[in-house]
Amino acid sequence: MFAIAVVKFCRQLPDTDEAQEEGRQLRRAATSVRRNYRAARRGRSRAEFEAKLGTVFEEADECVDCLEALRDTRIKSDTALIQEARELASIFAKSVSTARENSRRKKDFPNS
C-alpha cells in the first residue's frame, strides 16, 4: 500500500526538473521496498532473506530522505506519507537486527 501511495503522490508533483528527478527516485525506492520485501519472504536461504531484508530497509530509508527533500525544498509535502516511510524504515531496521540475532543464536545453539 505504501508503494501505491507513493506512486499517487508522485503523480501530483510539479512538472519541474528537480521535482520529477526526486519523484522518480522516490518511486523507484518505494517500489523496490515492495519487490524486495516479497523476494525476502520467498528467499531460498536465511542469508538471502537477511540480504533482501537489508535492501528493504535501505530503500525505505531512501524514501524518507526523498520525501524530506521534497518537503525541505518546498516542492510538495505529505506529513502522513513521511511518517509512514519513517515507521517502515524503523520496522525493517528492527527486522534486520532480529534476523541477524536469530542467525547468530542458531549458530551458537544449532540444536535448539
PDB file of N, CA and C in Angstrom:
ATOM      1  N   MET A   1       0.824  -1.189   0.000  1.00  0.00           N
ATOM      2  CA  MET A   1       0.000   0.000   0.000  1.00  0.00           C
ATOM      3  C   MET A   1       0.877   1.265   0.000  1.00  0.00           C
ATOM      4  N   PHE A   2       2.024   1.172   0.671  1.00  0.00           N
ATOM      5  CA  PHE A   2       2.923   2.321   0.706  1.00  0.00           C
ATOM      6  C   PHE A   2       3.397   2.672  -0.703  1.00  0.00           C
ATOM      7  N   ALA A   3       3.807   1.679  -1.465  1.00  0.00           N
ATOM      8  CA  ALA A   3       4.294   1.930  -2.832  1.00  0.00           C
ATOM      9  C   ALA A   3       3.204   2.575  -3.682  1.00  0.00           C
ATOM     10  N   ILE A   4       1.984   2.126  -3.519  1.00  0.00           N
ATOM     11  CA  ILE A   4       0.868   2.702  -4.281  1.00  0.00           C
ATOM     12  C   ILE A   4       0.646   4.154  -3.870  1.00  0.00           C
ATOM     13  N   ALA A   5       0.703   4.429  -2.575  1.00  0.00           N
ATOM     14  CA  ALA A   5       0.537   5.808  -2.087  1.00  0.00           C
ATOM     15  C   ALA A   5       1.637   6.715  -2.642  1.00  0.00           C
ATOM     16  N   VAL A   6       2.855   6.185  -2.722  1.00  0.00           N
ATOM     17  CA  VAL A   6       3.973   6.972  -3.260  1.00  0.00           C
ATOM     18  C   VAL A   6       3.748   7.258  -4.745  1.00  0.00           C
ATOM     19  N   VAL A   7       3.314   6.279  -5.491  1.00  0.00           N
ATOM     20  CA  VAL A   7       3.051   6.495  -6.917  1.00  0.00           C
ATOM     21  C   VAL A   7       2.008   7.601  -7.095  1.00  0.00           C
ATOM     22  N   LYS A   8       0.953   7.557  -6.310  1.00  0.00           N
ATOM     23  CA  LYS A   8      -0.089   8.598  -6.394  1.00  0.00           C
ATOM     24  C   LYS A   8       0.474   9.968  -6.005  1.00  0.00           C
ATOM     25  N   PHE A   9       1.316  10.004  -4.971  1.00  0.00           N
ATOM     26  CA  PHE A   9       1.953  11.245  -4.545  1.00  0.00           C
ATOM     27  C   PHE A   9       2.812  11.806  -5.683  1.00  0.00           C
ATOM     28  N   CYS A  10       3.593  10.947  -6.315  1.00  0.00           N
ATOM     29  CA  CYS A  10       4.487  11.388  -7.391  1.00  0.00           C
ATOM     30  C   CYS A  10       3.722  11.931  -8.598  1.00  0.00           C
ATOM     31  N   ARG A  11       2.548  11.408  -8.842  1.00  0.00           N
ATOM     32  CA  ARG A  11       1.732  11.909  -9.951  1.00  0.00           C
ATOM     33  C   ARG A  11       1.313  13.368  -9.746  1.00  0.00           C
ATOM     34  N   GLN A  12       1.336  13.820  -8.496  1.00  0.00           N
ATOM     35  CA  GLN A  12       0.914  15.183  -8.180  1.00  0.00           C
ATOM     36  C   GLN A  12       2.076  16.174  -8.119  1.00  0.00           C
ATOM     37  N   LEU A  13       3.289  15.716  -8.355  1.00  0.00           N
ATOM     38  CA  LEU A  13       4.439  16.606  -8.308  1.00  0.00           C
ATOM     39  C   LEU A  13       4.419  17.569  -9.488  1.00  0.00           C
ATOM     40  N   PRO A  14       4.942  18.773  -9.284  1.00  0.00           N
ATOM     41  CA  PRO A  14       5.009  19.730 -10.399  1.00  0.00           C
ATOM     42  C   PRO A  14       5.910  19.215 -11.518  1.00  0.00           C
ATOM     43  N   ASP A  15       5.730  19.763 -12.677  1.00  0.00           N
ATOM     44  CA  ASP A  15       6.480  19.328 -13.854  1.00  0.00           C
ATOM     45  C   ASP A  15       7.776  20.130 -14.000  1.00  0.00           C
ATOM     46  N   THR A  16       8.581  20.132 -12.924  1.00  0.00           N
ATOM     47  CA  THR A  16       9.892  20.774 -12.972  1.00  0.00           C
ATOM     48  C   THR A  16      10.955  19.682 -12.924  1.00  0.00           C
ATOM     49  N   ASP A  17      12.137  20.020 -13.409  1.00  0.00           N
ATOM     50  CA  ASP A  17      13.215  19.021 -13.424  1.00  0.00           C
ATOM     51  C   ASP A  17      13.510  18.479 -12.035  1.00  0.00           C
ATOM     52  N   GLU A  18      13.644  19.373 -11.052  1.00  0.00           N
ATOM     53  CA  GLU A  18      14.015  18.924  -9.711  1.00  0.00           C
ATOM     54  C   GLU A  18      12.917  18.082  -9.070  1.00  0.00           C
ATOM     55  N   ALA A  19      11.669  18.446  -9.285  1.00  0.00           N
ATOM     56  CA  ALA A  19      10.558  17.669  -8.715  1.00  0.00           C
ATOM     57  C   ALA A  19      10.469  16.299  -9.376  1.00  0.00           C
ATOM     58  N   GLN A  20      10.595  16.264 -10.677  1.00  0.00           N
ATOM     59  CA  GLN A  20      10.476  14.998 -11.396  1.00  0.00           C
ATOM     60  C   GLN A  20      11.657  14.076 -11.116  1.00  0.00           C
ATOM     61  N   GLU A  21      12.844  14.644 -10.972  1.00  0.00           N
ATOM     62  CA  GLU A  21      14.029  13.832 -10.654  1.00  0.00           C
ATOM     63  C   GLU A  21      13.875  13.182  -9.277  1.00  0.00           C
ATOM     64  N   GLU A  22      13.500  13.973  -8.280  1.00  0.00           N
ATOM     65  CA  GLU A  22      13.314  13.437  -6.925  1.00  0.00           C
ATOM     66  C   GLU A  22      12.151  12.446  -6.895  1.00  0.00           C
ATOM     67  N   GLY A  23      11.108  12.748  -7.647  1.00  0.00           N
ATOM     68  CA  GLY A  23       9.944  11.867  -7.716  1.00  0.00           C
ATOM     69  C   GLY A  23      10.269  10.509  -8.314  1.00  0.00           C
ATOM     70  N   ARG A  24      11.073  10.509  -9.363  1.00  0.00           N
ATOM     71  CA  ARG A  24      11.473   9.232  -9.974  1.00  0.00           C
ATOM     72  C   ARG A  24      12.265   8.382  -8.988  1.00  0.00           C
ATOM     73  N   GLN A  25      13.187   9.024  -8.260  1.00  0.00           N
ATOM     74  CA  GLN A  25      13.989   8.290  -7.290  1.00  0.00           C
ATOM     75  C   GLN A  25      13.110   7.754  -6.155  1.00  0.00           C
ATOM     76  N   LEU A  26      12.186   8.573  -5.696  1.00  0.00           N
ATOM     77  CA  LEU A  26      11.259   8.148  -4.642  1.00  0.00           C
ATOM     78  C   LEU A  26      10.417   6.968  -5.110  1.00  0.00           C
ATOM     79  N   ARG A  27       9.898   7.058  -6.301  1.00  0.00           N
ATOM     80  CA  ARG A  27       9.056   5.977  -6.838  1.00  0.00           C
ATOM     81  C   ARG A  27       9.845   4.678  -6.987  1.00  0.00           C
ATOM     82  N   ARG A  28      11.079   4.780  -7.468  1.00  0.00           N
ATOM     83  CA  ARG A  28      11.930   3.579  -7.598  1.00  0.00           C
ATOM     84  C   ARG A  28      12.203   2.955  -6.232  1.00  0.00           C
ATOM     85  N   ALA A  29      12.505   3.792  -5.247  1.00  0.00           N
ATOM     86  CA  ALA A  29      12.808   3.273  -3.908  1.00  0.00           C
ATOM     87  C   ALA A  29      11.577   2.611  -3.294  1.00  0.00           C
ATOM     88  N   ALA A  30      10.415   3.252  -3.435  1.00  0.00           N
ATOM     89  CA  ALA A  30       9.180   2.697  -2.839  1.00  0.00           C
ATOM     90  C   ALA A  30       8.788   1.380  -3.493  1.00  0.00           C
ATOM     91  N   THR A  31       8.906   1.293  -4.797  1.00  0.00           N
ATOM     92  CA  THR A  31       8.549   0.035  -5.451  1.00  0.00           C
ATOM     93  C   THR A  31       9.610  -1.032  -5.161  1.00  0.00           C
ATOM     94  N   SER A  32      10.844  -0.600  -4.904  1.00  0.00           N
ATOM     95  CA  SER A  32      11.890  -1.548  -4.514  1.00  0.00           C
ATOM     96  C   SER A  32      11.608  -2.132  -3.135  1.00  0.00           C
ATOM     97  N   VAL A  33      11.072  -1.309  -2.222  1.00  0.00           N
ATOM     98  CA  VAL A  33      10.675  -1.824  -0.907  1.00  0.00           C
ATOM     99  C   VAL A  33       9.684  -2.956  -1.110  1.00  0.00           C
ATOM    100  N   ARG A  34       8.703  -2.724  -1.940  1.00  0.00           N
ATOM    101  CA  ARG A  34       7.655  -3.721  -2.196  1.00  0.00           C
ATOM    102  C   ARG A  34       8.237  -5.000  -2.796  1.00  0.00           C
ATOM    103  N   ARG A  35       9.034  -4.838  -3.814  1.00  0.00           N
ATOM    104  CA  ARG A  35       9.559  -6.012  -4.534  1.00  0.00           C
ATOM    105  C   ARG A  35      10.573  -6.798  -3.704  1.00  0.00           C
ATOM    106  N   ASN A  36      11.448  -6.081  -3.018  1.00  0.00           N
ATOM    107  CA  ASN A  36      12.458  -6.783  -2.224  1.00  0.00           C
ATOM    108  C   ASN A  36      11.858  -7.427  -0.982  1.00  0.00           C
ATOM    109  N   TYR A  37      10.813  -6.844  -0.433  1.00  0.00           N
ATOM    110  CA  TYR A  37      10.157  -7.498   0.703  1.00  0.00           C
ATOM    111  C   TYR A  37       9.521  -8.807   0.244  1.00  0.00           C
ATOM    112  N   ARG A  38       8.904  -8.775  -0.922  1.00  0.00           N
ATOM    113  CA  ARG A  38       8.325 -10.004  -1.481  1.00  0.00           C
ATOM    114  C   ARG A  38       9.423 -11.044  -1.710  1.00  0.00           C
ATOM    115  N   ALA A  39      10.549 -10.594  -2.252  1.00  0.00           N
ATOM    116  CA  ALA A  39      11.665 -11.509  -2.506  1.00  0.00           C
ATOM    117  C   ALA A  39      12.234 -12.063  -1.196  1.00  0.00           C
ATOM    118  N   ALA A  40      12.287 -11.237  -0.164  1.00  0.00           N
ATOM    119  CA  ALA A  40      12.786 -11.707   1.129  1.00  0.00           C
ATOM    120  C   ALA A  40      11.897 -12.813   1.679  1.00  0.00           C
ATOM    121  N   ARG A  41      10.598 -12.625   1.580  1.00  0.00           N
ATOM    122  CA  ARG A  41       9.659 -13.637   2.084  1.00  0.00           C
ATOM    123  C   ARG A  41       9.797 -14.945   1.316  1.00  0.00           C
ATOM    124  N   ARG A  42      10.240 -14.869   0.081  1.00  0.00           N
ATOM    125  CA  ARG A  42      10.380 -16.061  -0.745  1.00  0.00           C
ATOM    126  C   ARG A  42      11.826 -16.545  -0.822  1.00  0.00           C
ATOM    127  N   GLY A  43      12.679 -15.998   0.021  1.00  0.00           N
ATOM    128  CA  GLY A  43      14.110 -16.317  -0.009  1.00  0.00           C
ATOM    129  C   GLY A  43      14.372 -17.811   0.093  1.00  0.00           C
ATOM    130  N   ARG A  44      15.394 -18.249  -0.620  1.00  0.00           N
ATOM    131  CA  ARG A  44      15.749 -19.676  -0.643  1.00  0.00           C
ATOM    132  C   ARG A  44      16.628 -20.071   0.524  1.00  0.00           C
ATOM    133  N   SER A  45      17.191 -19.063   1.215  1.00  0.00           N
ATOM    134  CA  SER A  45      18.052 -19.364   2.356  1.00  0.00           C
ATOM    135  C   SER A  45      17.940 -18.234   3.373  1.00  0.00           C
ATOM    136  N   ARG A  46      18.424 -18.497   4.548  1.00  0.00           N
ATOM    137  CA  ARG A  46      18.413 -17.481   5.604  1.00  0.00           C
ATOM    138  C   ARG A  46      19.280 -16.296   5.191  1.00  0.00           C
ATOM    139  N   ALA A  47      20.415 -16.567   4.579  1.00  0.00           N
ATOM    140  CA  ALA A  47      21.315 -15.495   4.138  1.00  0.00           C
ATOM    141  C   ALA A  47      20.639 -14.617   3.081  1.00  0.00           C
ATOM    142  N   GLU A  48      19.935 -15.249   2.164  1.00  0.00           N
ATOM    143  CA  GLU A  48      19.227 -14.488   1.133  1.00  0.00           C
ATOM    144  C   GLU A  48      18.117 -13.641   1.754  1.00  0.00           C
ATOM    145  N   PHE A  49      17.402 -14.213   2.724  1.00  0.00           N
ATOM    146  CA  PHE A  49      16.358 -13.485   3.439  1.00  0.00           C
ATOM    147  C   PHE A  49      16.943 -12.237   4.105  1.00  0.00           C
ATOM    148  N   GLU A  50      18.039 -12.411   4.814  1.00  0.00           N
ATOM    149  CA  GLU A  50      18.663 -11.293   5.513  1.00  0.00           C
ATOM    150  C   GLU A  50      19.167 -10.231   4.539  1.00  0.00           C
ATOM    151  N   ALA A  51      19.755 -10.660   3.440  1.00  0.00           N
ATOM    152  CA  ALA A  51      20.270  -9.704   2.452  1.00  0.00           C
ATOM    153  C   ALA A  51      19.136  -8.883   1.844  1.00  0.00           C
ATOM    154  N   LYS A  52      18.080  -9.545   1.455  1.00  0.00           N
ATOM    155  CA  LYS A  52      16.933  -8.838   0.867  1.00  0.00           C
ATOM    156  C   LYS A  52      16.290  -7.909   1.886  1.00  0.00           C
ATOM    157  N   LEU A  53      16.182  -8.350   3.118  1.00  0.00           N
ATOM    158  CA  LEU A  53      15.599  -7.527   4.172  1.00  0.00           C
ATOM    159  C   LEU A  53      16.456  -6.279   4.402  1.00  0.00           C
ATOM    160  N   GLY A  54      17.778  -6.432   4.306  1.00  0.00           N
ATOM    161  CA  GLY A  54      18.672  -5.278   4.412  1.00  0.00           C
ATOM    162  C   GLY A  54      18.423  -4.282   3.296  1.00  0.00           C
ATOM    163  N   THR A  55      18.192  -4.784   2.100  1.00  0.00           N
ATOM    164  CA  THR A  55      17.883  -3.916   0.965  1.00  0.00           C
ATOM    165  C   THR A  55      16.561  -3.197   1.193  1.00  0.00           C
ATOM    166  N   VAL A  56      15.577  -3.901   1.734  1.00  0.00           N
ATOM    167  CA  VAL A  56      14.276  -3.291   2.029  1.00  0.00           C
ATOM    168  C   VAL A  56      14.461  -2.110   2.982  1.00  0.00           C
ATOM    169  N   PHE A  57      15.247  -2.312   4.037  1.00  0.00           N
ATOM    170  CA  PHE A  57      15.499  -1.213   4.973  1.00  0.00           C
ATOM    171  C   PHE A  57      16.154  -0.031   4.266  1.00  0.00           C
ATOM    172  N   GLU A  58      17.196  -0.292   3.474  1.00  0.00           N
ATOM    173  CA  GLU A  58      17.903   0.788   2.778  1.00  0.00           C
ATOM    174  C   GLU A  58      16.964   1.575   1.869  1.00  0.00           C
ATOM    175  N   GLU A  59      16.107   0.882   1.148  1.00  0.00           N
ATOM    176  CA  GLU A  59      15.174   1.548   0.234  1.00  0.00           C
ATOM    177  C   GLU A  59      14.104   2.330   0.995  1.00  0.00           C
ATOM    178  N   ALA A  60      13.634   1.785   2.116  1.00  0.00           N
ATOM    179  CA  ALA A  60      12.652   2.508   2.937  1.00  0.00           C
ATOM    180  C   ALA A  60      13.283   3.780   3.493  1.00  0.00           C
ATOM    181  N   ASP A  61      14.529   3.686   3.934  1.00  0.00           N
ATOM    182  CA  ASP A  61      15.235   4.862   4.435  1.00  0.00           C
ATOM    183  C   ASP A  61      15.443   5.886   3.325  1.00  0.00           C
ATOM    184  N   GLU A  62      15.687   5.425   2.116  1.00  0.00           N
ATOM    185  CA  GLU A  62      15.828   6.330   0.980  1.00  0.00           C
ATOM    186  C   GLU A  62      14.508   7.051   0.696  1.00  0.00           C
ATOM    187  N   CYS A  63      13.402   6.358   0.886  1.00  0.00           N
ATOM    188  CA  CYS A  63      12.093   7.000   0.720  1.00  0.00           C
ATOM    189  C   CYS A  63      11.937   8.156   1.701  1.00  0.00           C
ATOM    190  N   VAL A  64      12.360   7.938   2.947  1.00  0.00           N
ATOM    191  CA  VAL A  64      12.308   9.005   3.951  1.00  0.00           C
ATOM    192  C   VAL A  64      13.106  10.202   3.455  1.00  0.00           C
ATOM    193  N   ASP A  65      14.313   9.938   2.976  1.00  0.00           N
ATOM    194  CA  ASP A  65      15.179  11.016   2.504  1.00  0.00           C
ATOM    195  C   ASP A  65      14.539  11.779   1.341  1.00  0.00           C
ATOM    196  N   CYS A  66      13.991  11.076   0.378  1.00  0.00           N
ATOM    197  CA  CYS A  66      13.363  11.724  -0.779  1.00  0.00           C
ATOM    198  C   CYS A  66      12.166  12.568  -0.358  1.00  0.00           C
ATOM    199  N   LEU A  67      11.320  12.006   0.483  1.00  0.00           N
ATOM    200  CA  LEU A  67      10.142  12.744   0.942  1.00  0.00           C
ATOM    201  C   LEU A  67      10.541  13.984   1.742  1.00  0.00           C
ATOM    202  N   GLU A  68      11.561  13.852   2.577  1.00  0.00           N
ATOM    203  CA  GLU A  68      12.028  15.003   3.343  1.00  0.00           C
ATOM    204  C   GLU A  68      12.669  16.046   2.435  1.00  0.00           C
ATOM    205  N   ALA A  69      13.374  15.612   1.409  1.00  0.00           N
ATOM    206  CA  ALA A  69      13.972  16.551   0.455  1.00  0.00           C
ATOM    207  C   ALA A  69      12.881  17.326  -0.284  1.00  0.00           C
ATOM    208  N   LEU A  70      11.837  16.630  -0.697  1.00  0.00           N
ATOM    209  CA  LEU A  70      10.721  17.305  -1.368  1.00  0.00           C
ATOM    210  C   LEU A  70      10.046  18.311  -0.423  1.00  0.00           C
ATOM    211  N   ARG A  71       9.939  17.926   0.837  1.00  0.00           N
ATOM    212  CA  ARG A  71       9.365  18.843   1.839  1.00  0.00           C
ATOM    213  C   ARG A  71      10.288  20.034   2.083  1.00  0.00           C
ATOM    214  N   ASP A  72      11.574  19.760   2.302  1.00  0.00           N
ATOM    215  CA  ASP A  72      12.526  20.817   2.654  1.00  0.00           C
ATOM    216  C   ASP A  72      12.730  21.820   1.527  1.00  0.00           C
ATOM    217  N   THR A  73      12.580  21.381   0.292  1.00  0.00           N
ATOM    218  CA  THR A  73      12.709  22.292  -0.857  1.00  0.00           C
ATOM    219  C   THR A  73      11.367  22.942  -1.202  1.00  0.00           C
ATOM    220  N   ARG A  74      10.376  22.631  -0.406  1.00  0.00           N
ATOM    221  CA  ARG A  74       9.023  23.187  -0.559  1.00  0.00           C
ATOM    222  C   ARG A  74       8.407  22.878  -1.927  1.00  0.00           C
ATOM    223  N   ILE A  75       8.762  21.714  -2.455  1.00  0.00           N
ATOM    224  CA  ILE A  75       8.157  21.277  -3.719  1.00  0.00           C
ATOM    225  C   ILE A  75       6.790  20.677  -3.428  1.00  0.00           C
ATOM    226  N   LYS A  76       6.751  19.710  -2.511  1.00  0.00           N
ATOM    227  CA  LYS A  76       5.491  19.086  -2.097  1.00  0.00           C
ATOM    228  C   LYS A  76       5.757  18.297  -0.824  1.00  0.00           C
ATOM    229  N   SER A  77       4.751  18.256   0.043  1.00  0.00           N
ATOM    230  CA  SER A  77       4.914  17.539   1.293  1.00  0.00           C
ATOM    231  C   SER A  77       3.641  16.788   1.640  1.00  0.00           C
ATOM    232  N   ASP A  78       3.836  15.624   2.254  1.00  0.00           N
ATOM    233  CA  ASP A  78       2.726  14.826   2.779  1.00  0.00           C
ATOM    234  C   ASP A  78       3.202  14.259   4.108  1.00  0.00           C
ATOM    235  N   THR A  79       2.759  14.892   5.182  1.00  0.00           N
ATOM    236  CA  THR A  79       3.212  14.523   6.522  1.00  0.00           C
ATOM    237  C   THR A  79       2.926  13.059   6.838  1.00  0.00           C
ATOM    238  N   ALA A  80       1.743  12.600   6.474  1.00  0.00           N
ATOM    239  CA  ALA A  80       1.376  11.209   6.764  1.00  0.00           C
ATOM    240  C   ALA A  80       2.267  10.229   6.003  1.00  0.00           C
ATOM    241  N   LEU A  81       2.601  10.554   4.767  1.00  0.00           N
ATOM    242  CA  LEU A  81       3.461   9.674   3.964  1.00  0.00           C
ATOM    243  C   LEU A  81       4.886   9.650   4.525  1.00  0.00           C
ATOM    244  N   ILE A  82       5.373  10.796   4.964  1.00  0.00           N
ATOM    245  CA  ILE A  82       6.695  10.842   5.596  1.00  0.00           C
ATOM    246  C   ILE A  82       6.696   9.984   6.856  1.00  0.00           C
ATOM    247  N   GLN A  83       5.660  10.115   7.663  1.00  0.00           N
ATOM    248  CA  GLN A  83       5.562   9.333   8.894  1.00  0.00           C
ATOM    249  C   GLN A  83       5.517   7.838   8.588  1.00  0.00           C
ATOM    250  N   GLU A  84       4.737   7.458   7.577  1.00  0.00           N
ATOM    251  CA  GLU A  84       4.660   6.044   7.209  1.00  0.00           C
ATOM    252  C   GLU A  84       6.016   5.526   6.742  1.00  0.00           C
ATOM    253  N   ALA A  85       6.738   6.324   5.954  1.00  0.00           N
ATOM    254  CA  ALA A  85       8.066   5.920   5.484  1.00  0.00           C
ATOM    255  C   ALA A  85       9.019   5.738   6.661  1.00  0.00           C
ATOM    256  N   ARG A  86       8.962   6.661   7.619  1.00  0.00           N
ATOM    257  CA  ARG A  86       9.808   6.540   8.820  1.00  0.00           C
ATOM    258  C   ARG A  86       9.470   5.279   9.608  1.00  0.00           C
ATOM    259  N   GLU A  87       8.188   5.011   9.769  1.00  0.00           N
ATOM    260  CA  GLU A  87       7.764   3.829  10.513  1.00  0.00           C
ATOM    261  C   GLU A  87       8.205   2.549   9.813  1.00  0.00           C
ATOM    262  N   LEU A  88       8.071   2.516   8.486  1.00  0.00           N
ATOM    263  CA  LEU A  88       8.509   1.335   7.740  1.00  0.00           C
ATOM    264  C   LEU A  88      10.020   1.146   7.871  1.00  0.00           C
ATOM    265  N   ALA A  89      10.780   2.237   7.752  1.00  0.00           N
ATOM    266  CA  ALA A  89      12.232   2.132   7.894  1.00  0.00           C
ATOM    267  C   ALA A  89      12.586   1.602   9.285  1.00  0.00           C
ATOM    268  N   SER A  90      11.896   2.081  10.290  1.00  0.00           N
ATOM    269  CA  SER A  90      12.143   1.624  11.658  1.00  0.00           C
ATOM    270  C   SER A  90      11.793   0.142  11.826  1.00  0.00           C
ATOM    271  N   ILE A  91      10.663  -0.255  11.287  1.00  0.00           N
ATOM    272  CA  ILE A  91      10.239  -1.658  11.363  1.00  0.00           C
ATOM    273  C   ILE A  91      11.264  -2.559  10.674  1.00  0.00           C
ATOM    274  N   PHE A  92      11.698  -2.159   9.487  1.00  0.00           N
ATOM    275  CA  PHE A  92      12.640  -3.003   8.746  1.00  0.00           C
ATOM    276  C   PHE A  92      14.031  -2.991   9.379  1.00  0.00           C
ATOM    277  N   ALA A  93      14.431  -1.893   9.981  1.00  0.00           N
ATOM    278  CA  ALA A  93      15.712  -1.861  10.698  1.00  0.00           C
ATOM    279  C   ALA A  93      15.687  -2.879  11.836  1.00  0.00           C
ATOM    280  N   LYS A  94      14.602  -2.888  12.588  1.00  0.00           N
ATOM    281  CA  LYS A  94      14.463  -3.844  13.688  1.00  0.00           C
ATOM    282  C   LYS A  94      14.383  -5.273  13.148  1.00  0.00           C
ATOM    283  N   SER A  95      13.696  -5.463  12.038  1.00  0.00           N
ATOM    284  CA  SER A  95      13.587  -6.800  11.434  1.00  0.00           C
ATOM    285  C   SER A  95      14.951  -7.333  11.024  1.00  0.00           C
ATOM    286  N   VAL A  96      15.775  -6.478  10.445  1.00  0.00           N
ATOM    287  CA  VAL A  96      17.127  -6.884  10.044  1.00  0.00           C
ATOM    288  C   VAL A  96      17.919  -7.277  11.289  1.00  0.00           C
ATOM    289  N   SER A  97      17.830  -6.457  12.316  1.00  0.00           N
ATOM    290  CA  SER A  97      18.535  -6.736  13.567  1.00  0.00           C
ATOM    291  C   SER A  97      18.084  -8.063  14.178  1.00  0.00           C
ATOM    292  N   THR A  98      16.790  -8.286  14.222  1.00  0.00           N
ATOM    293  CA  THR A  98      16.242  -9.522  14.773  1.00  0.00           C
ATOM    294  C   THR A  98      16.670 -10.736  13.944  1.00  0.00           C
ATOM    295  N   ALA A  99      16.608 -10.619  12.629  1.00  0.00           N
ATOM    296  CA  ALA A  99      17.004 -11.734  11.763  1.00  0.00           C
ATOM    297  C   ALA A  99      18.469 -12.089  11.972  1.00  0.00           C
ATOM    298  N   ARG A 100      19.312 -11.076  12.091  1.00  0.00           N
ATOM    299  CA  ARG A 100      20.742 -11.341  12.311  1.00  0.00           C
ATOM    300  C   ARG A 100      20.982 -11.977  13.674  1.00  0.00           C
ATOM    301  N   GLU A 101      20.277 -11.478  14.686  1.00  0.00           N
ATOM    302  CA  GLU A 101      20.406 -12.053  16.027  1.00  0.00           C
ATOM    303  C   GLU A 101      19.947 -13.510  16.037  1.00  0.00           C
ATOM    304  N   ASN A 102      18.854 -13.797  15.358  1.00  0.00           N
ATOM    305  CA  ASN A 102      18.357 -15.171  15.279  1.00  0.00           C
ATOM    306  C   ASN A 102      19.361 -16.081  14.572  1.00  0.00           C
ATOM    307  N   SER A 103      20.004 -15.573  13.544  1.00  0.00           N
ATOM    308  CA  SER A 103      21.023 -16.368  12.846  1.00  0.00           C
ATOM    309  C   SER A 103      22.213 -16.642  13.750  1.00  0.00           C
ATOM    310  N   ARG A 104      22.642 -15.623  14.498  1.00  0.00           N
ATOM    311  CA  ARG A 104      23.758 -15.831  15.436  1.00  0.00           C
ATOM    312  C   ARG A 104      23.377 -16.851  16.507  1.00  0.00           C
ATOM    313  N   ARG A 105      22.157 -16.738  17.007  1.00  0.00           N
ATOM    314  CA  ARG A 105      21.695 -17.674  18.038  1.00  0.00           C
ATOM    315  C   ARG A 105      21.658 -19.091  17.482  1.00  0.00           C
ATOM    316  N   LYS A 106      21.211 -19.217  16.257  1.00  0.00           N
ATOM    317  CA  LYS A 106      21.125 -20.547  15.628  1.00  0.00           C
ATOM    318  C   LYS A 106      22.521 -21.161  15.462  1.00  0.00           C
ATOM    319  N   LYS A 107      23.509 -20.327  15.154  1.00  0.00           N
ATOM    320  CA  LYS A 107      24.894 -20.813  15.030  1.00  0.00           C
ATOM    321  C   LYS A 107      25.444 -21.234  16.388  1.00  0.00           C
ATOM    322  N   ASP A 108      25.111 -20.445  17.419  1.00  0.00           N
ATOM    323  CA  ASP A 108      25.624 -20.732  18.763  1.00  0.00           C
ATOM    324  C   ASP A 108      24.961 -21.953  19.387  1.00  0.00           C
ATOM    325  N   PHE A 109      23.678 -22.156  19.070  1.00  0.00           N
ATOM    326  CA  PHE A 109      22.907 -23.266  19.637  1.00  0.00           C
ATOM    327  C   PHE A 109      22.164 -23.989  18.506  1.00  0.00           C
ATOM    328  N   PRO A 110      22.877 -24.751  17.696  1.00  0.00           N
ATOM    329  CA  PRO A 110      22.279 -25.344  16.490  1.00  0.00           C
ATOM    330  C   PRO A 110      21.142 -26.334  16.738  1.00  0.00           C
ATOM    331  N   ASN A 111      21.077 -26.955  17.879  1.00  0.00           N
ATOM    332  CA  ASN A 111      20.032 -27.951  18.117  1.00  0.00           C
ATOM    333  C   ASN A 111      18.865 -27.422  18.934  1.00  0.00           C
ATOM    334  N   SER A 112      18.807 -26.117  19.132  1.00  0.00           N
ATOM    335  CA  SER A 112      17.694 -25.587  19.944  1.00  0.00           C
ATOM    336  C   SER A 112      16.626 -24.963  19.090  1.00  0.00           C
TER     337      SER A 112
END
